[in-house]
Coordinates of C-alpha atoms in Angstrom, one line a residue:
Chain A
X14 CA 9.7 -21.4 -6.0
X15 CA 8.0 -18.3 -8.7
X16 CA 5.6 -20.5 -9.9
X17 CA 4.6 -22.5 -6.4
X18 CA 3.8 -18.8 -5.4
X19 CA -0.1 -18.7 -5.4
X20 CA -2.3 -15.7 -3.3
X21 CA -4.8 -17.3 -1.1
X22 CA -8.0 -15.4 -1.3
X23 CA -8.3 -14.1 -4.6
X24 CA -11.1 -13.6 -6.0
X25 CA -12.4 -13.8 -2.7
X26 CA -11.0 -10.5 -1.4
X27 CA -12.4 -8.8 -3.9
X28 CA -15.9 -8.6 -2.2
X29 CA -14.0 -7.5 0.9
X30 CA -12.2 -5.0 -1.4
X31 CA -15.3 -3.8 -3.2
X32 CA -17.0 -3.6 0.7
X33 CA -13.5 -1.6 1.3
X34 CA -14.2 0.8 -1.4
X35 CA -18.1 1.7 -1.4
X36 CA -17.1 2.4 2.8
X37 CA -13.8 4.8 1.4
X38 CA -16.0 6.2 -1.4
X39 CA -18.2 8.0 0.3
X40 CA -20.2 8.5 3.1
X41 CA -19.2 6.1 6.1
X42 CA -15.3 7.7 6.7
X43 CA -17.5 9.4 9.1
X44 CA -19.4 6.5 10.9
X45 CA -16.0 5.8 12.2
X46 CA -17.0 2.4 12.8
X47 CA -16.9 -0.3 11.7
X48 CA -18.6 -2.7 14.4
X49 CA -16.1 -4.8 16.0
X50 CA -15.7 -7.8 14.0
X51 CA -17.3 -7.0 10.9
X52 CA -14.0 -6.8 8.6
X53 CA -12.9 -10.2 10.5
X54 CA -16.3 -11.9 9.0
X55 CA -16.2 -10.1 6.1
X56 CA -12.9 -11.8 5.2
X57 CA -13.9 -15.2 6.5
X58 CA -16.9 -15.1 4.1
X59 CA -15.5 -13.4 1.3
X60 CA -12.0 -16.6 1.7
X61 CA -14.4 -19.3 2.7
X62 CA -17.6 -18.4 0.4
X63 CA -14.9 -19.4 -2.4
X64 CA -17.4 -18.8 -5.3
X65 CA -18.6 -15.4 -4.8
X66 CA -19.7 -13.1 -7.3
X67 CA -17.8 -9.5 -6.7
X68 CA -19.4 -6.8 -7.6
X69 CA -22.6 -8.7 -7.9
X70 CA -23.3 -8.6 -4.0
X71 CA -21.6 -11.6 -3.0
X72 CA -24.1 -14.7 -4.8
X73 CA -22.4 -17.4 -4.7
X74 CA -22.1 -19.2 -8.1
X75 CA -24.5 -22.1 -7.5
X76 CA -27.3 -19.6 -7.7
X77 CA -25.2 -17.4 -10.9
X78 CA -25.1 -20.5 -12.4
X79 CA -29.0 -21.2 -11.5
X80 CA -29.6 -18.1 -12.7
X81 CA -27.8 -18.9 -16.4
X82 CA -31.2 -18.5 -18.5
X83 CA -32.3 -15.3 -17.0
X84 CA -28.9 -14.2 -17.6
X85 CA -28.6 -15.1 -21.3
X86 CA -31.8 -13.0 -22.0
X87 CA -30.4 -10.3 -19.9
X88 CA -27.3 -10.4 -22.3
X89 CA -27.6 -12.1 -25.7
X90 CA -24.5 -10.2 -27.3
X91 CA -20.7 -11.8 -27.0
X92 CA -19.1 -10.3 -23.7
X93 CA -15.3 -8.9 -23.9
X94 CA -13.5 -8.8 -21.0
X95 CA -10.1 -6.4 -21.5
X96 CA -7.1 -6.0 -19.4
X97 CA -4.7 -3.8 -19.7
X98 CA -0.9 -3.1 -17.9
X99 CA 2.7 -1.3 -18.8
X100 CA 5.6 -3.6 -17.9
X101 CA 8.8 -2.0 -17.9
X102 CA 10.5 -4.6 -20.1
X103 CA 11.3 -4.9 -23.5
X104 CA 7.8 -5.7 -26.3
X105 CA 10.5 -8.9 -27.0
X106 CA 10.6 -10.2 -23.9
X107 CA 6.7 -9.6 -22.9
X108 CA 6.3 -11.6 -25.9
X109 CA 8.6 -14.2 -25.5
X110 CA 7.4 -14.5 -21.9
X111 CA 3.7 -15.0 -22.9
X112 CA 3.6 -16.9 -25.9
X113 CA 5.2 -19.9 -23.7
X114 CA 2.0 -21.1 -23.0
X115 CA 3.4 -23.4 -20.3
X116 CA 4.0 -20.2 -18.4
X117 CA 0.2 -19.0 -17.9
X118 CA -0.8 -21.6 -14.8
X119 CA 1.5 -18.8 -13.2
X120 CA -0.5 -16.0 -13.8
X121 CA -4.1 -17.7 -13.7
X122 CA -4.9 -19.3 -10.5
X123 CA -7.8 -21.5 -11.7
X124 CA -5.4 -22.6 -14.4
X125 CA -3.8 -25.9 -13.9
X126 CA -1.4 -27.0 -16.9
X127 CA -1.5 -26.2 -20.0
X128 CA 0.0 -28.3 -22.4
X129 CA 2.2 -27.6 -26.0
X130 CA 1.3 -30.3 -28.8
X131 CA 2.7 -28.0 -31.9
X132 CA 3.7 -24.9 -32.5
X133 CA -0.1 -23.9 -32.6
X134 CA -2.2 -26.1 -31.1
X135 CA -2.7 -26.7 -27.3
X136 CA -4.4 -28.7 -24.4
X137 CA -5.3 -26.3 -21.3
X138 CA -6.8 -27.9 -18.0
X139 CA -8.0 -26.0 -15.4
X140 CA -9.6 -26.2 -11.7
X141 CA -13.6 -26.0 -12.7
X142 CA -16.5 -24.6 -10.0
X143 CA -16.0 -27.3 -7.3
X144 CA -12.5 -29.1 -8.4
X145 CA -13.6 -30.9 -11.6
X146 CA -10.8 -30.3 -14.1
X147 CA -11.8 -28.9 -17.3
X148 CA -10.5 -29.4 -20.2
X149 CA -10.2 -27.5 -24.1
X150 CA -8.2 -27.3 -26.7
X151 CA -7.1 -23.6 -28.2
X152 CA -5.2 -23.2 -31.4
X153 CA -3.4 -19.8 -32.2
X154 CA -4.9 -18.3 -35.9
X155 CA -3.1 -15.3 -35.4
X156 CA 0.8 -15.0 -34.5
X157 CA 2.7 -11.6 -35.2
X158 CA 6.2 -11.6 -33.2
X159 CA 6.5 -9.5 -30.6
X160 CA 3.1 -7.7 -31.6
X161 CA -0.1 -10.1 -31.4
X162 CA -1.5 -13.1 -29.9
X163 CA -4.2 -14.5 -30.6
X164 CA -6.1 -17.3 -30.2
X165 CA -9.6 -19.2 -29.8
X166 CA -11.3 -22.8 -28.9
X167 CA -11.3 -25.4 -31.1
X168 CA -14.5 -26.4 -33.4
X169 CA -16.6 -28.5 -32.0
X170 CA -15.2 -27.0 -28.0
X171 CA -17.8 -27.9 -25.3
X172 CA -16.7 -23.9 -23.9
X173 CA -15.4 -21.9 -27.0
X174 CA -14.6 -18.6 -26.1
X175 CA -11.4 -16.1 -28.0
X176 CA -8.7 -14.4 -26.8
X177 CA -5.7 -12.0 -27.5
X178 CA -3.3 -10.2 -26.4
X179 CA -1.5 -7.1 -28.3
X180 CA 1.7 -6.0 -27.2
X181 CA 2.6 -2.3 -27.4
X182 CA 6.2 0.0 -27.4
X183 CA 4.9 2.5 -24.1
X184 CA 5.5 6.0 -25.3
X185 CA 9.0 7.5 -24.1
X186 CA 11.1 4.3 -23.3
X187 CA 8.4 3.8 -21.1
X188 CA 8.8 0.1 -21.6
X189 CA 5.4 -2.5 -23.5
X190 CA 1.7 -1.8 -22.8
X191 CA 0.5 -5.1 -22.8
X192 CA -3.2 -5.7 -24.1
X193 CA -5.6 -8.9 -22.6
X194 CA -9.0 -9.6 -24.6
X195 CA -11.1 -12.4 -23.9
X196 CA -14.4 -13.0 -25.6
X197 CA -16.5 -15.3 -24.8
X198 CA -20.8 -16.4 -25.2
X199 CA -22.9 -14.9 -22.3
X200 CA -22.4 -16.1 -19.0
X201 CA -24.6 -18.6 -18.9
X202 CA -23.2 -20.5 -22.2
X203 CA -20.9 -23.0 -22.2
X204 CA -17.8 -20.2 -23.3
X205 CA -18.7 -18.4 -20.0
X206 CA -18.6 -21.1 -18.2
X207 CA -15.2 -21.9 -19.6
X208 CA -14.6 -19.1 -18.8
X209 CA -15.4 -18.8 -15.2
X210 CA -13.0 -21.8 -15.1
X211 CA -10.3 -20.1 -15.7
X212 CA -11.0 -16.9 -14.3
X213 CA -13.0 -17.5 -11.1
X214 CA -16.4 -15.9 -10.8
X215 CA -14.8 -12.1 -11.9
X216 CA -12.9 -12.2 -15.1
X217 CA -12.5 -8.9 -15.2
X218 CA -10.5 -8.8 -11.9
X219 CA -9.6 -12.1 -12.7
X220 CA -7.8 -10.5 -16.2
X221 CA -6.2 -7.7 -14.4
X222 CA -4.7 -10.1 -12.1
X223 CA -3.1 -11.8 -14.7
X224 CA -1.1 -8.9 -15.9
X225 CA -0.4 -7.6 -13.2
X226 CA 0.9 -11.2 -12.1
X227 CA 3.0 -10.7 -15.6
X228 CA 4.0 -7.2 -14.9
X229 CA 5.2 -8.5 -11.7
X230 CA 7.7 -11.6 -12.9
X231 CA 8.9 -9.6 -15.7
X232 CA 9.7 -6.9 -13.6
X233 CA 10.9 -8.4 -9.6
X234 CA 10.6 -12.2 -10.9
X235 CA 8.8 -12.6 -7.9
X236 CA 4.9 -11.5 -6.6
X237 CA 4.1 -10.4 -3.3
X238 CA 3.2 -11.9 -0.4
X239 CA 2.0 -12.2 3.1
X240 CA 0.8 -16.0 2.8
X241 CA 3.0 -17.2 6.3
X242 CA 3.6 -14.4 8.3
X243 CA 3.0 -14.4 11.4
X244 CA -0.1 -12.8 13.7
X245 CA -1.7 -12.6 16.2
X246 CA -5.0 -13.4 17.8
X247 CA -6.2 -16.0 20.1
X248 CA -9.2 -19.1 19.5
X249 CA -11.8 -18.5 21.8
X250 CA -10.5 -20.8 25.1
X251 CA -7.2 -20.7 24.0
X252 CA -5.1 -19.5 26.8
X253 CA -1.8 -19.0 24.9
X254 CA 0.1 -16.4 25.7
Chain B
X10 CA 7.9 -14.4 20.0
X11 CA 6.1 -11.4 21.1
X12 CA 4.4 -8.9 19.3
X13 CA 1.9 -6.2 19.2
X14 CA -1.3 -7.2 17.7
X15 CA -4.7 -5.7 17.3
X16 CA -7.3 -7.4 18.0
X17 CA -10.6 -5.4 17.0
X18 CA -10.8 -1.6 17.4
X19 CA -9.1 -0.1 20.9
X20 CA -7.8 -3.7 21.5
X21 CA -4.2 -4.0 21.9
X22 CA -2.2 -7.0 23.6
X23 CA 1.3 -8.2 23.0
X24 CA 0.9 -11.4 22.8
X25 CA 2.8 -14.8 21.8
X26 CA 3.5 -15.1 18.2
X27 CA 5.1 -17.8 15.7
X28 CA 8.4 -15.7 14.5
X29 CA 8.7 -14.9 10.9
X30 CA 9.8 -16.8 8.1
X31 CA 11.5 -15.7 5.3
X32 CA 8.5 -16.0 2.4
X33 CA 10.6 -15.1 -0.2
X34 CA 14.1 -15.1 -2.0
X35 CA 14.6 -11.9 -1.6
X36 CA 13.1 -11.4 2.1
X37 CA 15.0 -10.9 5.0
X38 CA 14.4 -11.4 9.1
X39 CA 15.4 -8.2 10.5
X40 CA 15.9 -7.9 14.8
X41 CA 13.8 -5.3 15.3
X42 CA 16.0 -2.6 18.2
X43 CA 13.8 0.2 18.1
X44 CA 10.2 0.4 16.5
X45 CA 8.2 3.7 16.8
X46 CA 4.8 4.6 17.2
X47 CA 2.6 6.8 14.8
X48 CA 0.2 8.8 14.0
X49 CA -1.3 6.8 11.2
X50 CA -1.3 3.7 13.4
X51 CA -4.0 5.5 14.9
X52 CA -7.0 5.7 13.1
X53 CA -6.3 2.3 12.3
X54 CA -6.3 1.0 16.0
X55 CA -10.1 2.8 16.3
X56 CA -11.2 1.6 13.5
X57 CA -11.7 4.8 11.8
X58 CA -9.8 3.2 8.8
X59 CA -11.8 -0.1 8.2
X60 CA -8.5 -2.2 7.1
X61 CA -7.5 -3.8 9.5
X62 CA -8.5 -8.1 10.9
X63 CA -8.0 -9.5 14.2
X64 CA -4.2 -10.1 15.1
X65 CA -2.4 -8.0 12.9
X66 CA 0.8 -7.1 14.1
X67 CA 1.1 -2.9 14.2
X68 CA 4.4 -0.6 14.1
X69 CA 6.1 1.0 10.4
X70 CA 8.7 3.2 12.1
X71 CA 11.5 0.7 13.0
X72 CA 15.4 0.2 13.0
X73 CA 16.8 -3.1 13.6
X74 CA 19.5 -6.0 12.5
X75 CA 19.6 -8.6 9.4
X76 CA 20.0 -11.4 11.1
X77 CA 18.8 -13.6 7.8
X78 CA 18.6 -13.1 4.3
X79 CA 16.9 -15.4 1.8
X80 CA 19.3 -17.0 -1.7
X81 CA 18.7 -13.8 -3.8
X82 CA 19.7 -11.0 -1.4
X83 CA 22.8 -9.3 -2.8
X84 CA 23.3 -6.5 -1.2
X85 CA 22.0 -6.7 2.8
X86 CA 23.5 -9.1 5.2
X87 CA 23.5 -10.2 8.3
X88 CA 24.8 -8.7 11.2
X89 CA 23.9 -5.2 9.3
X90 CA 22.2 -2.0 11.2
X91 CA 19.2 -0.5 9.0
X92 CA 15.7 1.2 9.0
X93 CA 12.9 0.1 6.8
X94 CA 10.4 2.6 5.8
X95 CA 7.3 2.2 6.0
X96 CA 6.2 2.0 2.6
X97 CA 7.4 -1.4 0.6
X98 CA 9.2 -0.8 -2.4
X99 CA 10.1 -3.8 -4.8
X100 CA 13.0 -1.6 -6.2
X101 CA 12.5 -2.0 -9.9
X102 CA 9.2 -0.6 -11.2
X103 CA 9.4 2.5 -12.7
X104 CA 8.2 4.1 -9.3
X105 CA 10.9 2.5 -7.3
X106 CA 13.5 3.5 -10.1
X107 CA 12.5 7.1 -9.6
X108 CA 12.4 7.8 -6.0
X109 CA 8.4 6.9 -5.9
X110 CA 8.8 3.7 -3.9
X111 CA 5.0 3.9 -2.0
X112 CA 3.4 4.1 -5.5
X113 CA 5.5 1.1 -5.7
X114 CA 3.4 -1.4 -9.1
X115 CA 4.5 -4.7 -7.4
X116 CA 5.1 -5.0 -3.8
X117 CA 1.2 -5.3 -2.8
X118 CA 0.3 -8.5 -2.1
X119 CA -4.0 -7.4 -2.4
X120 CA -4.1 -4.3 -4.9
X121 CA -8.0 -4.5 -5.8
X122 CA -8.9 -2.5 -2.5
X123 CA -6.9 0.7 -4.0
X124 CA -7.4 -0.4 -7.3
X125 CA -11.3 -0.3 -6.8
X126 CA -11.2 2.6 -4.1
X127 CA -8.8 4.7 -6.0
X128 CA -9.1 4.0 -9.1
X129 CA -4.9 2.5 -9.5
X130 CA -3.8 -0.2 -6.4
X131 CA -1.3 1.4 -3.9
X132 CA 2.0 0.0 -2.8
X133 CA 2.6 -2.6 0.2
X134 CA 3.6 -0.6 3.0
X135 CA 4.5 -2.6 7.3
X136 CA 1.5 -2.5 9.6
X137 CA -0.8 -0.2 7.6
X138 CA -4.4 -2.6 7.1
X139 CA -5.5 -4.7 4.7
X140 CA -5.2 -2.1 1.9
X141 CA -1.5 -1.6 1.9
X142 CA -1.1 -5.4 2.1
X143 CA -1.9 -6.4 5.1
X144 CA 2.6 -6.8 5.5
X145 CA 3.0 -7.6 9.6
X146 CA 4.5 -4.3 11.4
X147 CA 7.3 -3.6 13.5
X148 CA 6.6 -3.6 16.9
X149 CA 8.1 -7.2 17.1
X150 CA 11.2 -8.8 18.2
X151 CA 11.1 -9.7 14.1
X152 CA 10.3 -8.3 11.5
X153 CA 10.6 -9.8 7.5
X154 CA 11.2 -7.0 5.2
X155 CA 10.6 -8.0 1.5
X156 CA 13.2 -6.9 -1.2
X157 CA 14.7 -6.4 1.2
X158 CA 18.0 -5.0 -1.2
X159 CA 15.5 -2.1 -1.6
X160 CA 14.1 -1.5 1.3
X161 CA 16.5 -1.5 3.8
X162 CA 19.0 0.9 4.3
X163 CA 22.1 1.1 6.1
X164 CA 23.0 3.2 9.0
X165 CA 26.1 5.6 8.9
X166 CA 28.1 4.2 11.8
X167 CA 28.3 6.8 14.5
X168 CA 24.3 7.9 14.4
X169 CA 22.9 6.3 17.5
X170 CA 20.0 4.2 17.0
X171 CA 18.0 7.1 19.2
X172 CA 18.2 9.5 16.1
X173 CA 18.5 6.8 12.8
X174 CA 15.0 5.2 13.8
X175 CA 13.0 8.2 12.7
X176 CA 14.7 8.5 9.8
X177 CA 12.6 5.5 9.0
X178 CA 9.5 7.5 9.1
X179 CA 9.5 11.3 10.5
X180 CA 12.1 13.0 9.3
X181 CA 12.0 11.8 5.4
X182 CA 7.9 12.5 5.5
X183 CA 8.7 16.0 7.3
X184 CA 11.7 16.7 5.0
X185 CA 9.1 15.6 2.2
X186 CA 6.6 17.8 2.8
X187 CA 8.9 21.1 2.6
X188 CA 10.7 19.7 -0.3
X189 CA 7.9 19.1 -2.3
X190 CA 6.1 22.8 -1.0
X191 CA 9.5 24.0 -2.8
X192 CA 10.3 27.0 -0.6
X193 CA 11.8 30.5 -2.2
X194 CA 14.4 32.5 -0.3
X195 CA 11.6 34.4 1.6
X196 CA 8.4 32.4 1.9
X197 CA 7.4 32.1 5.2
X198 CA 6.0 28.7 5.8
X199 CA 3.2 27.6 8.3
X200 CA 2.5 23.9 9.6
X201 CA -0.5 23.1 10.4
X202 CA 0.3 20.4 13.3
X203 CA 3.4 20.0 15.9
X204 CA 3.9 16.0 15.8
X205 CA 6.7 13.8 15.2
X206 CA 6.5 14.8 11.2
X207 CA 5.2 18.8 11.6
X208 CA 8.5 19.4 13.7
X209 CA 10.3 17.5 11.3
X210 CA 9.1 19.5 9.0
X211 CA 9.3 23.0 10.9
X212 CA 12.8 21.8 11.0
X213 CA 13.6 21.0 7.2
X214 CA 11.8 23.9 5.9
X215 CA 14.4 26.3 7.4
X216 CA 16.8 23.6 5.9
X217 CA 15.2 24.8 2.9
X218 CA 15.8 28.0 2.8
X219 CA 12.2 29.5 4.7
X220 CA 12.7 32.8 6.1
X221 CA 10.3 31.9 8.7
X222 CA 8.6 28.8 10.0
X223 CA 5.4 28.9 11.7
X224 CA 4.2 25.9 13.7
X225 CA -0.2 25.0 14.5
X226 CA -1.2 23.4 17.1
X227 CA -2.5 23.2 20.6
X228 CA -0.9 21.2 22.7
X229 CA 1.5 23.6 25.1
X230 CA 4.7 20.9 25.3
X231 CA 4.4 20.6 21.1
X232 CA 4.8 24.1 20.6
X233 CA 7.1 24.2 23.1
X234 CA 9.3 22.0 21.1
X235 CA 8.7 23.8 17.8
X236 CA 9.9 26.9 19.1
X237 CA 13.0 25.7 21.2
X238 CA 14.1 22.6 19.0
X239 CA 12.3 23.6 15.3
X240 CA 13.1 27.4 15.6
X241 CA 9.0 28.0 14.9
X242 CA 7.1 30.5 16.3
X243 CA 4.3 29.2 17.9
X244 CA 0.3 29.2 17.5
X245 CA -2.3 28.3 19.6
X246 CA -5.5 28.5 17.3
X247 CA -7.8 28.3 20.2
X248 CA -6.2 31.0 21.6
X249 CA -5.8 33.1 18.7
X250 CA -8.4 33.9 15.9
X251 CA -5.9 32.0 13.1
X252 CA -6.4 33.6 10.2
X253 CA -6.2 37.0 11.8
X254 CA -2.9 35.9 13.4
X255 CA -1.1 34.4 10.3
X256 CA -1.8 37.4 8.5
X257 CA -1.0 39.8 11.4
X258 CA 2.4 37.7 11.2
X259 CA 2.8 38.0 7.4
X260 CA 2.2 41.5 6.3
X261 CA -1.0 40.3 5.9
X262 CA 0.3 38.1 2.3
X263 CA -0.6 35.1 4.3
X264 CA 1.9 32.2 4.2
X265 CA 3.7 31.3 0.8
X266 CA 3.2 27.8 1.9
X267 CA 1.1 25.3 3.7
X268 CA 2.1 22.4 5.4
X269 CA -0.5 19.9 6.4
X270 CA 1.3 17.4 9.3
X271 CA -2.4 16.3 10.9
X272 CA -4.2 14.5 8.3
X273 CA -6.5 12.6 9.4
X274 CA -7.8 12.3 12.8
X275 CA -9.7 10.4 15.1
X276 CA -12.7 13.4 15.3
X277 CA -12.9 14.0 11.6
X278 CA -11.4 17.4 11.9
X279 CA -9.3 17.1 8.2
X280 CA -11.8 18.9 6.5
X281 CA -11.1 22.1 8.6
X282 CA -7.7 22.1 8.7
X283 CA -7.5 21.8 5.2
X284 CA -9.8 24.8 4.5
X285 CA -8.1 26.3 6.8
X286 CA -4.9 26.3 4.6
X287 CA -6.9 27.6 1.7
X288 CA -8.0 30.2 3.6
X289 CA -5.1 31.2 5.3
X290 CA -2.6 30.9 2.0
X291 CA -0.9 33.7 0.2
X292 CA -2.3 34.2 -3.9
X293 CA -0.2 31.9 -5.6
X294 CA 1.0 29.9 -2.8
X295 CA 1.3 26.3 -2.1
X296 CA -0.3 23.3 -0.2
X297 CA 2.0 20.7 0.9
X298 CA -0.4 18.4 2.2
X299 CA 1.3 14.5 4.1
X300 CA -0.4 14.4 6.9
X301 CA -2.5 10.9 6.3
X302 CA -5.3 10.6 4.6
X303 CA -8.0 7.9 3.3
X304 CA -11.8 8.5 1.7
X305 CA -13.3 11.3 0.6
X306 CA -13.5 15.3 1.7
X307 CA -16.3 17.0 1.0
X308 CA -16.5 20.9 0.9
X309 CA -13.5 21.4 0.3
X310 CA -13.2 25.9 -1.1
X311 CA -12.3 24.7 -4.9
X312 CA -13.2 28.8 -5.8
X313 CA -11.2 29.8 -3.1
X314 CA -8.3 28.0 -4.7
X315 CA -8.7 28.0 -8.1
X316 CA -9.2 32.4 -7.5
X317 CA -6.2 32.3 -5.7
X318 CA -4.2 31.2 -8.0
X319 CA -3.1 28.0 -5.6
X320 CA -0.7 24.9 -6.3
X321 CA -1.5 22.2 -4.0
X322 CA 1.6 19.0 -3.6
X323 CA 1.0 16.2 -2.0
X324 CA 1.5 12.6 -1.9
X325 CA 3.1 9.6 0.4
X326 CA 7.0 10.4 0.9
X327 CA 10.2 7.7 -0.2
X328 CA 12.3 7.5 2.6
X329 CA 14.6 5.9 1.4
X330 CA 15.3 7.7 -1.5
X331 CA 15.8 11.0 1.0
X332 CA 18.0 8.5 3.6
X333 CA 21.1 9.0 2.8
X334 CA 20.7 13.0 2.0
X335 CA 18.9 13.1 5.4
X336 CA 21.4 11.5 7.6
X337 CA 24.1 13.5 5.4
X338 CA 22.3 16.3 7.7
X339 CA 22.0 15.0 10.6
X340 CA 25.7 14.3 10.5
X341 CA 26.7 17.8 9.9
X342 CA 24.7 19.1 12.7
X343 CA 21.9 20.4 11.0
X344 CA 19.1 18.0 12.2
X345 CA 18.3 15.9 14.7
X346 CA 15.4 14.3 15.5
X347 CA 16.1 12.4 18.9
X348 CA 13.9 14.5 20.7
X349 CA 11.1 13.3 19.1
X350 CA 11.4 10.2 21.8
X351 CA 9.7 11.4 25.0
X352 CA 9.4 7.8 25.6
X353 CA 11.2 4.7 25.3
X354 CA 9.2 1.8 26.8
X355 CA 9.8 -2.0 26.6
X356 CA 7.4 -3.3 23.6
X357 CA 5.6 -5.2 26.7
X358 CA 4.4 -1.8 27.5
X359 CA 3.5 -1.0 24.1
X360 CA -0.5 -1.3 24.3
X361 CA -0.2 1.6 27.4
X362 CA 2.2 3.5 25.6
X363 CA -0.6 4.2 22.4
X364 CA -3.3 5.0 25.0
X365 CA -0.3 7.8 26.3
X366 CA 0.2 9.3 22.5
X367 CA -3.2 9.0 22.0
X368 CA -4.2 10.9 24.6
X369 CA -1.5 12.8 24.2
X370 CA -0.7 12.3 27.2
X371 CA 2.5 13.1 29.9
X372 CA 3.8 15.1 27.4
X373 CA 4.1 12.0 24.4
X374 CA 6.0 13.3 21.1
X375 CA 6.5 9.4 20.1
X376 CA 7.1 6.9 22.8
X377 CA 9.3 3.5 20.9
X378 CA 9.3 0.6 21.8
X379 CA 12.3 -1.9 22.8
X380 CA 11.2 -5.5 21.8

């Protein structure tokens, strides 16, 4: 049940949310006037547009890929993405959940499955742009029980990147602090594409989302959803009443 | 089923929509018996709070009967008469466990809206737009209640629906305004806004030990209710100079506690309310902000607030956390919110009801829909 709960428009909503932020962030409260339909338009654009770059003014991914060379010049250093969350659960339980890598697709929309091959090796299958599967092998290179897991893609992989998760006791008995870090080549490079495959086009947001889901699963055993709830509104010409 | 849907700015229609279904094992379906309008609905309807999508069902303050529960529900069952607060809590996170369900970490399916606007995501809420998760509201025949073990509050026998329904919204909100102000014996409390929440804030301030309560509004019917039902001294700020009047009523000290029960308005006057509160409040006094706010407020008189040593408390109430205490006050006869229901209409008339509520015609305090 839980594993099948998926958010409908993960990264797509990001664009909408950021526009909302821009609106709430200043000027426009007094504008009072999102014109009728504006928000529907945004929502449709976000949901239907598929891979839309949050934070880059809704640039379709295709354009982003085309600009890869330019991006490489602009960001020659490896990139790091980090997300942090505090979970109301013991360090051991949270560690155990993550250490079972086959759980990870529950946390990351773009990840189809992770096959555990040995104590340290695993095979990851993600749904890349356009639904094309992207496959790579990872090796856990460091593990300290209840404290740390770090891994990297195998030597010679097309899409190299590194990841780590740190688990710490929050002060005052307030649960477990989790830090999730990914390092990869600039967005235009191969590693960048792997991260895009893994996390969609807004890695920071999707890393946060992964930790949010981990927290919600650990704390409540489920994920909140509104997918499938009733709503009104009729299509043009629809006469139902 | 029938439901009141938002279809665009100021475009409300009662429509036929599918019945809600259990979407998570912790859900329940509640058959709605009464569902009240709330002042916070107005900025959503008018587009001032631009987070609605066409087809969204409104309503966030309701009472009903559990008709179906998911397999993980343990403490609520078919036939339970429940109220449900607007804010949805997961019941398990640190905030839910400490009586702050409105700050829930886990109930909002799309927290990136408030995360990017406010720095951290807020919890979900019924009928409150997509920044708060986009949950379908209660102006309908049925509503799905997530995490019902936490959010469904059983109504004690002997308290009629017409009284209990307000314990899902106006009562705990007004109570929270008075409670977080930490009223001390002898304090005079001034309340801006004599709508449903303001009325309850005034009455609760009395119950929490205020020596005097002043209700500020412009509607004669609301000022009369403040005086007759909530025991307040009414003050029409269109007829007097508010600052002078409040100083005259408090020996020049100013009110010890000033409560904002106005919040966002269609006219954008919330800044004026908060600035007046800072100016009027006594030195060392407390501002308690319970009214609905969403965006920025400019020209806040920070110098006056700091140099007068004011304390500002604010935030959304946790209706679930205080319900038992409030039902106790109702049971003992100390508190009676039923007079807020100036109109009880069928759901079919909901669009007309909102027009009446918004234009404050026919002395409407709250119109409550019975599906």
